[in-house]
Amino acid sequence: MSARADRLTALLADEGADALLITNLVNVRYLTGYTGSNGLALIGTELRAFATDFRYVEQAADEVDPSFDRLRASRDLLEVAGEALPQGELRLGFEEAHLSVRDHRRLREQLPDRVELVGLHGLVEGLRAVKEPREVAAIRAACALADEAVDELIGQGVVGRTERELAMTLEYEMRRRGAQRPSFDPIVASGSHGALPHAQPRDVEVRSGQLVVIDWGAQLDGYCSDCTRTVAAGEVDARGAEIYQLVLEAQLAGLEAMTPGAAGRDVDAVARRTIDAAGYGEHFGHGLGHGSEAVLEPGNVVTVEPGVYLPGELGVRIEDLVVVTATGREVLTRFSKALTVTD
C-alpha cells in the first residue's frame, strides 16, 4: 500500500498538486486497504491521512496501512480535510469524476483561503490499470470460482428452466463458493433474447434447440472476474452453429493480437475484420472489450468479447478476461469455448 501512495505522490508532482483528496471508495481501498463504506484519504509528499466515522474506527485500525495517520470524524468526512493539511499555501487536488458539485462547494467552505482546489482526473485509476502480481492472482482466483459455478449450472441442465432461475442459481453457486457478490447481475438470455447484449433474465423457459448467452462474474477479495459463454440447449441448427464458429474465430484472433504495445483499437479491428468479412459487421455494435482502449502494457487486465446479434433470431458472445504479460497474454477465464451442448 505504501508503494502505491509513493507512486501517486510522484504523479501529483507532475500535475503541480501538493496533495490529493481521495473520496472514491474503490480508490480509497486500493491505496489504504480499507473496505468500509465511509472513508477518505489524503496523500501528498508530507501527508498520509485516512479518515472515517466512529462506526468504522476499529475496522480501520485493522485494515488501513500503518503508514497512514488515522482520523476520526463525523459522518461528514469532508469536515476533517482542512485539519489534516499541512500549513502554508497548498494546491489540493480532488477526484473531479467522483466529487459532486454539492460536496465541492462544502469542501471549499471547509478549507482556508490558502488552499487552492484543483480538479484532477484518473490518477488513481491509472495506477490501478497496471495490476501487481498479487492482484492478478486475486483476479485469477475469482475467475476459477466463477468457472466452477457455471460448470455446476450447466451440468444441471438448462432446458425447461427460466432465464431468471438460471441467473439466480448461478449467483447462488458463486456465493456458495466464497464470492462476496457477483461482479454484476448475471445475464442469461435464450433464443432471440440473446440478440440483446445487455439482456435482463426473464421468467421465460429455455427451449431445446436454442442458444443461451450467459455473462457472469464473481467478486472475490475486492477483485472481479468477467466471462461470457454461449451454450446450446440441445442440438442447435446449422445457422446457430455457423454464427458460433464465426464469433469464436473472431475472439481467438482478438486474443492473439492482445500483446504489449498493441493499441486497443487495433486489437478491436483484428476481431472486427473477421466478422465484417463474413457479412455480419452491422451486427457487432459494441467494442471488443473493457479496458482495451489505450496502448496495452504488461499488467493491464482487459476483456476480449466479440459478438454477433441477429434481432429476432439469436445472439452469440464469447468473452475472456485477459492479463497482458511481458511476452503476450494470459487468459484468466478457463471455461471451455467449444460449443457446449447441455440438456
XYZ file of C-alpha atoms in Angstrom:
343
model
C 0.000 0.000 0.000
C 2.793 2.404 0.888
C 4.425 1.923 -2.512
C 1.136 2.758 -4.227
C 0.925 6.031 -2.303
C 4.523 6.788 -3.288
C 3.679 6.319 -6.967
C 0.663 8.578 -6.599
C 2.783 11.279 -4.978
C 5.134 11.240 -7.980
C 2.156 11.726 -10.305
C 0.912 14.655 -8.217
C 4.222 16.449 -8.712
C 3.735 16.160 -12.474
C 0.253 17.691 -12.091
C 1.526 20.587 -9.982
C -0.503 19.489 -6.970
C 0.796 19.125 -3.410
C -1.737 16.553 -2.247
C -4.806 14.641 -3.396
C -8.105 14.108 -1.623
C -9.386 10.613 -2.489
C -13.107 10.084 -1.959
C -13.936 7.243 -4.353
C -14.151 4.175 -2.110
C -12.604 1.809 -4.666
C -9.601 4.106 -4.896
C -9.506 4.522 -1.107
C -9.350 0.747 -0.729
C -6.620 0.436 -3.339
C -4.423 2.968 -1.556
C -5.156 2.204 2.109
C -6.677 -1.293 2.386
C -9.925 -0.005 3.926
C -13.071 -1.893 2.861
C -15.807 0.048 4.694
C -18.492 2.282 3.234
C -17.404 5.681 4.592
C -13.826 6.825 4.330
C -11.449 9.202 2.586
C -7.720 9.542 2.188
C -5.337 12.473 1.826
C -1.977 11.780 0.204
C 0.926 14.118 -0.510
C 4.682 14.365 -0.096
C 4.390 15.047 3.631
C 0.885 13.736 4.098
C -0.711 10.318 4.557
C -4.039 10.503 6.348
C -7.179 8.392 6.448
C -10.494 9.466 7.947
C -13.678 7.632 8.842
C -16.513 7.982 11.354
C -16.990 6.199 14.690
C -18.716 3.194 13.078
C -15.531 2.126 11.288
C -12.746 3.183 13.662
C -11.961 -0.362 14.790
C -12.232 -1.728 11.258
C -9.819 0.937 10.037
C -7.387 0.052 12.803
C -7.241 -3.492 11.398
C -7.273 -2.682 7.689
C -5.619 0.671 6.970
C -1.935 0.591 6.121
C 0.161 1.742 9.116
C 1.816 4.466 7.052
C -1.445 6.450 7.302
C -2.454 8.666 10.212
C -5.995 7.731 11.242
C -8.508 10.488 11.866
C -11.937 10.132 13.486
C -14.612 12.385 12.025
C -18.342 12.841 11.912
C -20.172 11.085 9.095
C -19.469 14.237 7.072
C -15.837 13.344 6.463
C -15.062 16.491 4.494
C -15.033 18.389 7.771
C -11.609 16.966 8.664
C -9.929 17.734 5.351
C -8.710 21.149 6.431
C -7.468 19.901 9.796
C -5.228 17.243 8.239
C -3.460 19.509 5.745
C -0.004 20.941 6.438
C 0.488 24.676 6.947
C 1.246 27.134 4.165
C -0.133 27.641 0.692
C -1.256 24.409 -0.860
C -2.694 23.096 -4.122
C -5.083 20.313 -3.153
C -6.249 18.009 -5.911
C -9.611 16.285 -5.785
C -11.131 13.495 -7.883
C -13.297 15.547 -10.189
C -15.089 12.482 -11.558
C -16.171 11.436 -8.061
C -16.841 14.614 -6.096
C -20.303 16.121 -6.585
C -20.866 19.831 -7.144
C -22.522 19.976 -3.716
C -19.587 18.299 -1.983
C -17.122 20.510 -3.839
C -18.934 23.559 -2.509
C -18.920 22.150 1.029
C -15.232 21.294 0.750
C -14.422 24.812 -0.363
C -16.270 26.138 2.683
C -14.234 23.889 4.984
C -10.828 24.910 3.639
C -8.885 28.118 4.362
C -8.162 30.521 1.531
C -4.527 29.397 1.426
C -5.678 26.092 -0.083
C -6.382 26.062 -3.836
C -8.602 23.273 -5.117
C -7.526 21.596 -8.350
C -9.699 19.093 -10.212
C -7.715 16.024 -11.305
C -8.882 13.063 -13.347
C -7.919 9.421 -13.374
C -4.657 9.448 -11.412
C -5.515 6.545 -9.120
C -7.357 4.737 -11.901
C -4.180 4.960 -13.993
C -2.233 3.243 -11.233
C -4.922 0.611 -10.816
C -4.861 -0.183 -14.548
C -1.470 -1.894 -14.182
C -2.062 -4.844 -11.886
C 0.517 -6.119 -9.438
C 1.184 -9.883 -9.363
C -0.899 -10.354 -6.223
C -3.793 -8.510 -7.854
C -3.599 -10.778 -10.887
C -3.598 -13.753 -8.527
C -6.765 -12.444 -6.870
C -8.474 -11.991 -10.247
C -7.344 -15.443 -11.321
C -8.934 -16.902 -8.167
C -12.196 -15.044 -8.861
C -12.206 -16.456 -12.394
C -11.639 -20.003 -11.149
C -14.510 -19.666 -8.674
C -16.847 -18.340 -11.369
C -15.814 -21.090 -13.793
C -16.711 -23.726 -11.188
C -20.095 -22.113 -10.596
C -21.117 -22.063 -14.264
C -19.857 -25.613 -14.725
C -22.223 -26.670 -11.944
C -25.086 -24.705 -13.505
C -24.663 -26.174 -16.975
C -24.200 -29.655 -15.566
C -27.670 -29.386 -14.030
C -29.156 -28.700 -17.490
C -30.916 -25.577 -18.724
C -33.882 -26.759 -20.799
C -37.194 -26.082 -19.068
C -35.670 -23.685 -16.537
C -36.347 -19.966 -16.756
C -33.617 -17.455 -17.539
C -34.277 -15.834 -14.183
C -33.964 -19.136 -12.310
C -30.689 -19.870 -14.066
C -29.297 -16.419 -13.229
C -30.309 -16.766 -9.580
C -28.804 -20.259 -9.377
C -25.563 -19.024 -10.890
C -25.332 -16.227 -8.332
C -26.014 -18.707 -5.536
C -23.333 -21.080 -6.780
C -20.776 -18.250 -6.841
C -21.665 -17.105 -3.339
C -21.626 -20.688 -2.067
C -18.025 -20.931 -3.230
C -16.971 -17.784 -1.387
C -17.752 -14.829 -3.669
C -18.754 -11.678 -1.796
C -21.196 -10.909 -4.577
C -21.462 -11.229 -8.353
C -19.346 -8.742 -10.318
C -22.630 -7.602 -11.912
C -26.122 -9.007 -12.301
C -25.692 -12.194 -14.362
C -27.113 -12.225 -17.880
C -28.912 -15.328 -19.099
C -30.587 -14.832 -22.487
C -32.005 -17.597 -24.654
C -33.014 -17.672 -28.306
C -33.864 -14.289 -29.809
C -33.438 -12.648 -26.396
C -29.714 -13.292 -26.790
C -29.657 -10.640 -29.526
C -29.797 -8.018 -26.730
C -26.213 -7.524 -25.494
C -27.438 -6.382 -22.060
C -30.496 -8.606 -21.835
C -32.270 -8.948 -18.492
C -33.148 -12.516 -17.432
C -36.867 -13.220 -17.886
C -39.382 -15.634 -16.403
C -39.254 -17.473 -19.727
C -38.185 -21.098 -20.019
C -35.227 -22.121 -22.149
C -36.369 -24.347 -25.011
C -34.462 -27.156 -26.662
C -32.626 -26.049 -29.797
C -31.861 -22.537 -28.534
C -28.532 -20.845 -27.989
C -28.189 -19.361 -24.500
C -25.863 -16.429 -23.736
C -24.520 -16.487 -20.166
C -22.498 -13.489 -18.952
C -21.338 -13.692 -15.344
C -18.586 -12.827 -12.898
C -17.620 -13.190 -9.246
C -16.183 -10.645 -6.844
C -13.597 -12.142 -4.502
C -11.467 -10.124 -2.094
C -12.428 -6.950 -3.937
C -11.423 -8.202 -7.403
C -13.831 -9.215 -10.153
C -13.999 -11.783 -12.907
C -15.970 -11.375 -16.137
C -16.769 -14.080 -18.672
C -19.355 -14.871 -21.328
C -20.115 -18.187 -22.913
C -22.880 -19.128 -25.331
C -24.120 -22.683 -24.829
C -26.506 -24.883 -26.768
C -29.677 -26.107 -25.109
C -29.791 -29.373 -27.003
C -28.723 -29.563 -30.628
C -28.882 -26.238 -32.499
C -29.411 -25.729 -36.197
C -26.637 -25.200 -38.744
C -27.055 -21.410 -38.743
C -26.608 -21.164 -34.995
C -23.523 -23.376 -35.168
C -22.144 -21.261 -38.038
C -22.564 -17.985 -36.132
C -20.975 -19.530 -33.058
C -17.935 -20.648 -35.034
C -17.601 -17.180 -36.584
C -17.621 -15.446 -33.207
C -15.140 -17.959 -31.825
C -12.795 -17.311 -34.750
C -13.027 -13.555 -34.153
C -12.461 -13.990 -30.438
C -9.372 -16.132 -30.939
C -7.985 -13.594 -33.433
C -8.527 -10.818 -30.889
C -6.747 -12.816 -28.206
C -3.789 -13.473 -30.491
C -3.441 -9.739 -31.147
C -3.509 -8.906 -27.432
C 0.182 -8.134 -26.843
C 2.122 -5.394 -25.032
C 2.487 -2.291 -27.192
C -0.610 -3.024 -29.248
C -3.209 -0.268 -29.453
C -6.615 -1.301 -28.195
C -8.297 -0.021 -31.353
C -6.001 -2.204 -33.475
C -6.862 -5.302 -31.446
C -10.532 -4.437 -31.877
C -10.009 -4.126 -35.628
C -8.457 -7.592 -35.864
C -11.517 -9.260 -34.359
C -13.920 -6.984 -36.216
C -12.405 -7.800 -39.621
C -13.301 -11.461 -39.163
C -16.951 -10.620 -38.524
C -17.044 -7.966 -41.256
C -15.650 -10.410 -43.810
C -18.487 -12.818 -43.096
C -21.053 -10.086 -43.718
C -22.149 -9.577 -40.100
C -20.308 -6.344 -39.286
C -23.510 -4.398 -38.642
C -24.460 -6.976 -36.017
C -21.359 -6.389 -33.872
C -22.159 -2.983 -32.463
C -20.103 -2.726 -29.260
C -16.378 -2.525 -28.620
C -14.199 -5.599 -28.305
C -13.877 -5.278 -24.556
C -13.499 -3.318 -21.333
C -10.195 -1.639 -20.580
C -8.658 -2.061 -24.021
C -8.910 1.470 -25.402
C -5.304 2.598 -24.891
C -1.917 1.121 -25.744
C -1.588 -2.132 -23.825
C 1.177 -2.720 -21.307
C 2.080 -5.641 -19.052
C -0.292 -5.801 -16.110
C -3.342 -4.492 -17.960
C -6.403 -6.695 -17.445
C -8.906 -6.453 -20.289
C -11.762 -8.394 -21.837
C -11.999 -9.774 -25.365
C -15.692 -10.211 -26.158
C -16.850 -10.063 -29.775
C -20.449 -10.932 -30.544
C -22.989 -11.240 -33.317
C -26.565 -10.231 -32.535
C -29.324 -11.031 -35.027
C -32.569 -9.310 -33.950
C -35.494 -11.670 -33.617
C -33.267 -14.701 -34.132
C -30.263 -15.273 -31.876
C -27.175 -13.839 -30.249
C -23.683 -15.209 -29.663
C -20.990 -13.653 -27.477
C -17.742 -15.231 -26.267
C -15.720 -13.312 -23.692
C -12.488 -13.931 -21.830
C -10.723 -11.888 -19.183
C -7.066 -11.472 -20.104
C -3.950 -10.073 -18.439
C -1.289 -8.646 -20.726
C 2.145 -10.086 -19.954
C 5.669 -9.111 -20.990
C 5.523 -11.526 -23.923
C 1.834 -11.772 -24.761
C -1.208 -12.545 -22.697
C -2.633 -14.959 -20.136
C -6.290 -15.905 -20.408
C -7.698 -15.938 -16.888
C -11.133 -17.346 -17.686
C -10.680 -21.029 -18.424
C -14.162 -22.418 -19.122
C -14.217 -24.269 -22.450
C -15.003 -22.329 -25.610
C -16.035 -25.400 -27.594
C -19.789 -25.128 -28.146
C -21.109 -26.807 -25.004
C -24.303 -28.769 -25.533
C -26.467 -29.347 -22.468
C -29.984 -30.653 -21.937
